[in-house]
Amino acid sequence: MTHEEINAGGNVSMVRNFVLLGFSDLSNLQGFLFGLFGIIYLVVVIGNGLIIIITILDPALQRPMYFFLANFSSLEICYVSVTLPRILFSLWTQNRNISVLGCATQLCFFLVLGSTECFLLAVMSYDRYVAICYPLRYPLLMNPKKCAQLAACSWLGGIPVQIGQTCQIFSLHFCNSNQIPHFFCDIPPILKLACGDTSAHEMSVYVVVMLFVAVPFILILASYSKIISTVLRLPTTQGQTKAFSTCSSHLLVVVLFFGSGTITYLRPMSSHSSGTDKLLSLFYTIVTPMFNPLIYSLRNKDVIVALRTLLLKI
């Protein structure tokens, strides 16, 4: 195992690669971690892949709610594929070097897909809002063209800004060390390696986070405040239970993703520690995508029936 470390004694050095330290401090658990993350990756790909398949094949799931769920499952597969294969490679080969271009590419895809997830979760909450608050107008308001437009905006909306932010971060000079105490290239640990004052870059990160995280989260809260108000006015308890059950899965995913992500990016950079950052990142990069198929399938009768039908045909 070779780690190329930059130590310039305070002078600016041309960094040609970084070292993702990842879980190198757990030297006795490398094999176990490789097996664990390998299983998690398979669970994410197979679980979300099954959801995509049943939403395409089952006529009962040809509705906007499941169209967005299929998009969300596709996103989760892409999202974990940005980080997990690299983790598995490092654990298997013990080679933790990553080029500057590779690091920038990983960060850019991670930020773009993270923005897509924020937007898509907001769109899914809007879909539930229209379905519950305006059930008679729902087929008109959420027609196939509108759904496709909302999905496209979610996938493409963050690309220009996140490419710009990635270029801005990697235009910095890095000094003293090229070792990243993380398992993937993320903003906080990279900024810590930069020379000089990074306050302007930190401020731009906060602005982007407010735009791509806080705004969708506020829209989600607004949607669910309207949903709760409408549901509480329903005449029967059975109707209230059914309405809440269709939203509970989505709410759980929102809390897991936004909770861990917000704590990571809205804390002052000076308060970041590698251990805390890695723990929080595990939640929104790996744990949440792993549990999403279970959350949506176990709490949705239509999905359970469609999965059972598909498995019986195999």
Short mmCIF file of N, CA and C in Angstrom, two decimals, residues 134-244:
data_model
loop_
_atom_site.label_atom_id
_atom_site.label_comp_id
_atom_site.label_asym_id
_atom_site.label_seq_id
_atom_site.Cartn_x
_atom_site.Cartn_y
_atom_site.Cartn_z
N TYR A 134 -56.48 17.87 -3.76
CA TYR A 134 -57.29 18.13 -4.96
C TYR A 134 -57.51 16.82 -5.73
N PRO A 135 -58.14 15.83 -5.10
CA PRO A 135 -58.28 14.50 -5.73
C PRO A 135 -59.03 14.52 -7.06
N LEU A 136 -60.04 15.39 -7.22
CA LEU A 136 -60.81 15.42 -8.46
C LEU A 136 -60.01 16.02 -9.62
N ARG A 137 -59.11 16.95 -9.30
CA ARG A 137 -58.29 17.58 -10.34
C ARG A 137 -56.94 16.89 -10.53
N TYR A 138 -56.68 15.86 -9.73
CA TYR A 138 -55.37 15.20 -9.74
C TYR A 138 -54.98 14.67 -11.13
N PRO A 139 -55.86 13.94 -11.85
CA PRO A 139 -55.46 13.43 -13.17
C PRO A 139 -55.11 14.55 -14.15
N LEU A 140 -55.77 15.70 -14.01
CA LEU A 140 -55.50 16.82 -14.91
C LEU A 140 -54.20 17.53 -14.53
N LEU A 141 -54.02 17.79 -13.22
CA LEU A 141 -52.84 18.53 -12.76
C LEU A 141 -51.56 17.71 -12.89
N MET A 142 -51.67 16.40 -12.68
CA MET A 142 -50.49 15.53 -12.75
C MET A 142 -50.59 14.61 -13.95
N ASN A 143 -50.78 15.20 -15.12
CA ASN A 143 -50.84 14.42 -16.35
C ASN A 143 -49.43 13.95 -16.74
N PRO A 144 -49.32 12.98 -17.65
CA PRO A 144 -48.00 12.43 -17.99
C PRO A 144 -46.98 13.47 -18.44
N LYS A 145 -47.42 14.49 -19.21
CA LYS A 145 -46.50 15.52 -19.66
C LYS A 145 -45.96 16.31 -18.49
N LYS A 146 -46.84 16.68 -17.55
CA LYS A 146 -46.41 17.44 -16.37
C LYS A 146 -45.46 16.63 -15.51
N CYS A 147 -45.74 15.35 -15.35
CA CYS A 147 -44.86 14.48 -14.56
C CYS A 147 -43.47 14.38 -15.19
N ALA A 148 -43.44 14.23 -16.52
CA ALA A 148 -42.16 14.13 -17.22
C ALA A 148 -41.37 15.43 -17.08
N GLN A 149 -42.05 16.57 -17.15
CA GLN A 149 -41.38 17.86 -17.00
C GLN A 149 -40.81 18.03 -15.60
N LEU A 150 -41.58 17.65 -14.59
CA LEU A 150 -41.11 17.76 -13.21
C LEU A 150 -39.91 16.85 -12.96
N ALA A 151 -39.96 15.64 -13.50
CA ALA A 151 -38.84 14.71 -13.34
C ALA A 151 -37.58 15.23 -14.05
N ALA A 152 -37.76 15.76 -15.26
CA ALA A 152 -36.62 16.29 -16.02
C ALA A 152 -35.98 17.48 -15.30
N CYS A 153 -36.80 18.36 -14.76
CA CYS A 153 -36.28 19.52 -14.01
C CYS A 153 -35.51 19.05 -12.78
N SER A 154 -35.99 18.00 -12.13
CA SER A 154 -35.31 17.47 -10.95
C SER A 154 -33.93 16.92 -11.31
N TRP A 155 -33.85 16.19 -12.43
CA TRP A 155 -32.59 15.58 -12.84
C TRP A 155 -31.58 16.61 -13.36
N LEU A 156 -32.08 17.64 -14.05
CA LEU A 156 -31.18 18.57 -14.75
C LEU A 156 -30.97 19.88 -14.01
N GLY A 157 -31.85 20.19 -13.05
CA GLY A 157 -31.84 21.52 -12.44
C GLY A 157 -30.55 21.90 -11.75
N GLY A 158 -29.86 20.94 -11.13
CA GLY A 158 -28.67 21.28 -10.36
C GLY A 158 -27.36 21.22 -11.12
N ILE A 159 -27.40 20.76 -12.38
CA ILE A 159 -26.15 20.53 -13.11
C ILE A 159 -25.30 21.78 -13.28
N PRO A 160 -25.83 22.91 -13.80
CA PRO A 160 -24.95 24.08 -14.03
C PRO A 160 -24.31 24.60 -12.74
N VAL A 161 -25.11 24.73 -11.69
CA VAL A 161 -24.59 25.29 -10.44
C VAL A 161 -23.55 24.37 -9.81
N GLN A 162 -23.81 23.07 -9.80
CA GLN A 162 -22.89 22.15 -9.13
C GLN A 162 -21.60 21.97 -9.92
N ILE A 163 -21.66 22.05 -11.25
CA ILE A 163 -20.42 22.04 -12.05
C ILE A 163 -19.60 23.28 -11.71
N GLY A 164 -20.27 24.42 -11.61
CA GLY A 164 -19.58 25.67 -11.25
C GLY A 164 -18.96 25.59 -9.87
N GLN A 165 -19.70 25.02 -8.91
CA GLN A 165 -19.17 24.92 -7.55
C GLN A 165 -17.96 23.98 -7.50
N THR A 166 -18.03 22.89 -8.24
CA THR A 166 -16.89 21.95 -8.28
C THR A 166 -15.66 22.63 -8.86
N CYS A 167 -15.84 23.36 -9.95
CA CYS A 167 -14.70 24.06 -10.57
C CYS A 167 -14.13 25.10 -9.60
N GLN A 168 -14.99 25.78 -8.87
CA GLN A 168 -14.54 26.78 -7.92
C GLN A 168 -13.70 26.15 -6.81
N ILE A 169 -14.16 25.02 -6.28
CA ILE A 169 -13.44 24.36 -5.19
C ILE A 169 -12.08 23.85 -5.68
N PHE A 170 -12.03 23.27 -6.87
CA PHE A 170 -10.77 22.70 -7.35
C PHE A 170 -9.88 23.73 -8.05
N SER A 171 -10.29 24.99 -8.04
CA SER A 171 -9.39 26.06 -8.47
C SER A 171 -8.51 26.53 -7.32
N LEU A 172 -8.79 26.03 -6.11
CA LEU A 172 -7.99 26.38 -4.94
C LEU A 172 -6.62 25.72 -5.00
N HIS A 173 -5.68 26.27 -4.25
CA HIS A 173 -4.38 25.64 -4.06
C HIS A 173 -4.43 24.81 -2.79
N PHE A 174 -3.78 23.66 -2.81
CA PHE A 174 -3.76 22.78 -1.65
C PHE A 174 -2.33 22.65 -1.14
N CYS A 175 -2.17 22.67 0.18
CA CYS A 175 -0.83 22.64 0.74
C CYS A 175 -0.77 21.74 1.97
N ASN A 176 0.47 21.40 2.37
CA ASN A 176 0.78 20.62 3.57
C ASN A 176 0.40 19.15 3.48
N SER A 177 -0.78 18.83 2.98
CA SER A 177 -1.18 17.42 2.91
C SER A 177 -2.16 17.21 1.77
N ASN A 178 -2.14 16.03 1.21
CA ASN A 178 -3.14 15.66 0.20
C ASN A 178 -4.01 14.52 0.69
N GLN A 179 -3.99 14.27 2.00
CA GLN A 179 -4.77 13.17 2.57
C GLN A 179 -6.15 13.65 2.99
N ILE A 180 -7.18 13.01 2.44
CA ILE A 180 -8.57 13.34 2.74
C ILE A 180 -9.09 12.33 3.76
N PRO A 181 -9.40 12.76 4.98
CA PRO A 181 -9.87 11.82 6.01
C PRO A 181 -11.34 11.46 5.84
N HIS A 182 -11.65 10.92 4.67
CA HIS A 182 -13.03 10.59 4.34
C HIS A 182 -13.01 9.41 3.38
N PHE A 183 -14.19 8.82 3.11
CA PHE A 183 -14.22 7.69 2.19
C PHE A 183 -14.63 8.11 0.78
N PHE A 184 -14.91 9.39 0.56
CA PHE A 184 -15.12 9.90 -0.79
C PHE A 184 -14.79 11.39 -0.80
N CYS A 185 -14.71 11.96 -1.99
CA CYS A 185 -14.36 13.38 -2.11
C CYS A 185 -15.59 14.23 -1.81
N ASP A 186 -15.59 14.85 -0.65
CA ASP A 186 -16.70 15.68 -0.21
C ASP A 186 -16.18 17.09 0.06
N ILE A 187 -17.07 18.06 0.10
CA ILE A 187 -16.65 19.45 0.21
C ILE A 187 -15.91 19.77 1.51
N PRO A 188 -16.47 19.47 2.71
CA PRO A 188 -15.78 19.89 3.95
C PRO A 188 -14.34 19.40 4.06
N PRO A 189 -14.03 18.10 3.86
CA PRO A 189 -12.63 17.68 4.00
C PRO A 189 -11.71 18.25 2.93
N ILE A 190 -12.24 18.52 1.73
CA ILE A 190 -11.40 19.09 0.67
C ILE A 190 -11.05 20.54 0.99
N LEU A 191 -12.02 21.31 1.47
CA LEU A 191 -11.76 22.70 1.83
C LEU A 191 -10.74 22.80 2.97
N LYS A 192 -10.72 21.81 3.85
CA LYS A 192 -9.74 21.82 4.95
C LYS A 192 -8.30 21.71 4.45
N LEU A 193 -8.11 21.15 3.26
CA LEU A 193 -6.77 21.00 2.71
C LEU A 193 -6.30 22.23 1.95
N ALA A 194 -7.20 23.18 1.73
CA ALA A 194 -6.87 24.36 0.93
C ALA A 194 -6.01 25.34 1.71
N CYS A 195 -5.15 26.03 0.99
CA CYS A 195 -4.29 27.05 1.60
C CYS A 195 -5.07 28.36 1.78
N GLY A 196 -4.67 29.12 2.78
CA GLY A 196 -5.21 30.47 2.95
C GLY A 196 -6.64 30.51 3.43
N ASP A 197 -7.25 31.66 3.21
CA ASP A 197 -8.60 31.92 3.69
C ASP A 197 -9.62 31.34 2.70
N THR A 198 -10.47 30.44 3.21
CA THR A 198 -11.49 29.81 2.36
C THR A 198 -12.90 30.28 2.73
N SER A 199 -13.00 31.38 3.46
CA SER A 199 -14.30 31.84 3.95
C SER A 199 -15.26 32.16 2.81
N ALA A 200 -14.73 32.74 1.70
CA ALA A 200 -15.59 33.06 0.56
C ALA A 200 -16.15 31.78 -0.06
N HIS A 201 -15.33 30.74 -0.14
CA HIS A 201 -15.79 29.47 -0.69
C HIS A 201 -16.80 28.81 0.25
N GLU A 202 -16.54 28.93 1.55
CA GLU A 202 -17.49 28.37 2.52
C GLU A 202 -18.85 29.06 2.41
N MET A 203 -18.82 30.38 2.21
CA MET A 203 -20.07 31.12 2.07
C MET A 203 -20.83 30.68 0.81
N SER A 204 -20.09 30.45 -0.28
CA SER A 204 -20.75 30.00 -1.51
C SER A 204 -21.37 28.62 -1.32
N VAL A 205 -20.71 27.76 -0.52
CA VAL A 205 -21.26 26.44 -0.22
C VAL A 205 -22.57 26.60 0.54
N TYR A 206 -22.61 27.49 1.54
CA TYR A 206 -23.83 27.71 2.31
C TYR A 206 -24.97 28.23 1.44
N VAL A 207 -24.63 29.13 0.50
CA VAL A 207 -25.65 29.69 -0.40
C VAL A 207 -26.24 28.58 -1.26
N VAL A 208 -25.37 27.73 -1.82
CA VAL A 208 -25.85 26.64 -2.67
C VAL A 208 -26.68 25.65 -1.86
N VAL A 209 -26.24 25.36 -0.63
CA VAL A 209 -27.00 24.44 0.23
C VAL A 209 -28.38 25.02 0.53
N MET A 210 -28.45 26.32 0.81
CA MET A 210 -29.74 26.95 1.07
C MET A 210 -30.64 26.86 -0.16
N LEU A 211 -30.04 26.99 -1.34
CA LEU A 211 -30.82 26.96 -2.58
C LEU A 211 -31.31 25.55 -2.89
N PHE A 212 -30.43 24.57 -2.75
CA PHE A 212 -30.75 23.21 -3.20
C PHE A 212 -31.24 22.29 -2.08
N VAL A 213 -31.08 22.67 -0.83
CA VAL A 213 -31.53 21.85 0.28
C VAL A 213 -32.65 22.52 1.06
N ALA A 214 -32.39 23.76 1.50
CA ALA A 214 -33.37 24.45 2.35
C ALA A 214 -34.67 24.75 1.60
N VAL A 215 -34.56 25.24 0.36
CA VAL A 215 -35.77 25.59 -0.40
C VAL A 215 -36.65 24.36 -0.67
N PRO A 216 -36.09 23.24 -1.18
CA PRO A 216 -36.94 22.04 -1.33
C PRO A 216 -37.53 21.56 -0.01
N PHE A 217 -36.74 21.65 1.07
CA PHE A 217 -37.23 21.20 2.37
C PHE A 217 -38.40 22.07 2.84
N ILE A 218 -38.32 23.37 2.60
CA ILE A 218 -39.42 24.27 2.96
C ILE A 218 -40.67 23.94 2.14
N LEU A 219 -40.47 23.64 0.85
CA LEU A 219 -41.60 23.25 0.00
C LEU A 219 -42.24 21.95 0.48
N ILE A 220 -41.40 21.02 0.94
CA ILE A 220 -41.92 19.76 1.48
C ILE A 220 -42.73 20.03 2.74
N LEU A 221 -42.21 20.87 3.62
CA LEU A 221 -42.94 21.20 4.85
C LEU A 221 -44.27 21.88 4.53
N ALA A 222 -44.26 22.79 3.54
CA ALA A 222 -45.49 23.48 3.15
C ALA A 222 -46.52 22.48 2.60
N SER A 223 -46.04 21.54 1.77
CA SER A 223 -46.94 20.53 1.21
C SER A 223 -47.56 19.69 2.31
N TYR A 224 -46.75 19.25 3.25
CA TYR A 224 -47.27 18.37 4.29
C TYR A 224 -48.11 19.10 5.33
N SER A 225 -47.87 20.38 5.51
CA SER A 225 -48.76 21.14 6.40
C SER A 225 -50.16 21.22 5.80
N LYS A 226 -50.23 21.40 4.46
CA LYS A 226 -51.52 21.41 3.77
C LYS A 226 -52.16 20.02 3.79
N ILE A 227 -51.33 18.99 3.61
CA ILE A 227 -51.83 17.61 3.62
C ILE A 227 -52.43 17.27 4.98
N ILE A 228 -51.69 17.58 6.04
CA ILE A 228 -52.17 17.27 7.39
C ILE A 228 -53.47 18.01 7.69
N SER A 229 -53.52 19.28 7.28
CA SER A 229 -54.73 20.07 7.49
C SER A 229 -55.93 19.45 6.77
N THR A 230 -55.71 18.99 5.55
CA THR A 230 -56.79 18.37 4.77
C THR A 230 -57.20 17.02 5.35
N VAL A 231 -56.22 16.21 5.73
CA VAL A 231 -56.50 14.88 6.25
C VAL A 231 -57.29 14.95 7.56
N LEU A 232 -56.96 15.89 8.41
CA LEU A 232 -57.65 16.02 9.70
C LEU A 232 -59.11 16.41 9.54
N ARG A 233 -59.45 16.94 8.36
CA ARG A 233 -60.84 17.31 8.11
C ARG A 233 -61.64 16.18 7.47
N LEU A 234 -60.98 15.06 7.17
CA LEU A 234 -61.70 13.93 6.59
C LEU A 234 -62.70 13.37 7.60
N PRO A 235 -63.87 12.92 7.14
CA PRO A 235 -64.93 12.53 8.06
C PRO A 235 -64.68 11.21 8.80
N THR A 236 -63.88 10.31 8.22
CA THR A 236 -63.70 8.99 8.84
C THR A 236 -62.25 8.78 9.25
N THR A 237 -62.07 8.00 10.31
CA THR A 237 -60.73 7.64 10.77
C THR A 237 -60.02 6.77 9.75
N GLN A 238 -60.79 5.91 9.06
CA GLN A 238 -60.21 5.03 8.05
C GLN A 238 -59.61 5.85 6.91
N GLY A 239 -60.31 6.90 6.51
CA GLY A 239 -59.81 7.77 5.45
C GLY A 239 -58.54 8.49 5.87
N GLN A 240 -58.51 8.93 7.13
CA GLN A 240 -57.32 9.61 7.64
C GLN A 240 -56.13 8.66 7.67
N THR A 241 -56.36 7.43 8.13
CA THR A 241 -55.28 6.44 8.22
C THR A 241 -54.72 6.12 6.84
N LYS A 242 -55.60 5.95 5.86
CA LYS A 242 -55.15 5.64 4.50
C LYS A 242 -54.34 6.78 3.91
N ALA A 243 -54.79 8.02 4.15
CA ALA A 243 -54.07 9.17 3.61
C ALA A 243 -52.69 9.31 4.24
N PHE A 244 -52.63 9.13 5.56
CA PHE A 244 -51.35 9.25 6.25
C PHE A 244 -50.39 8.13 5.85
#
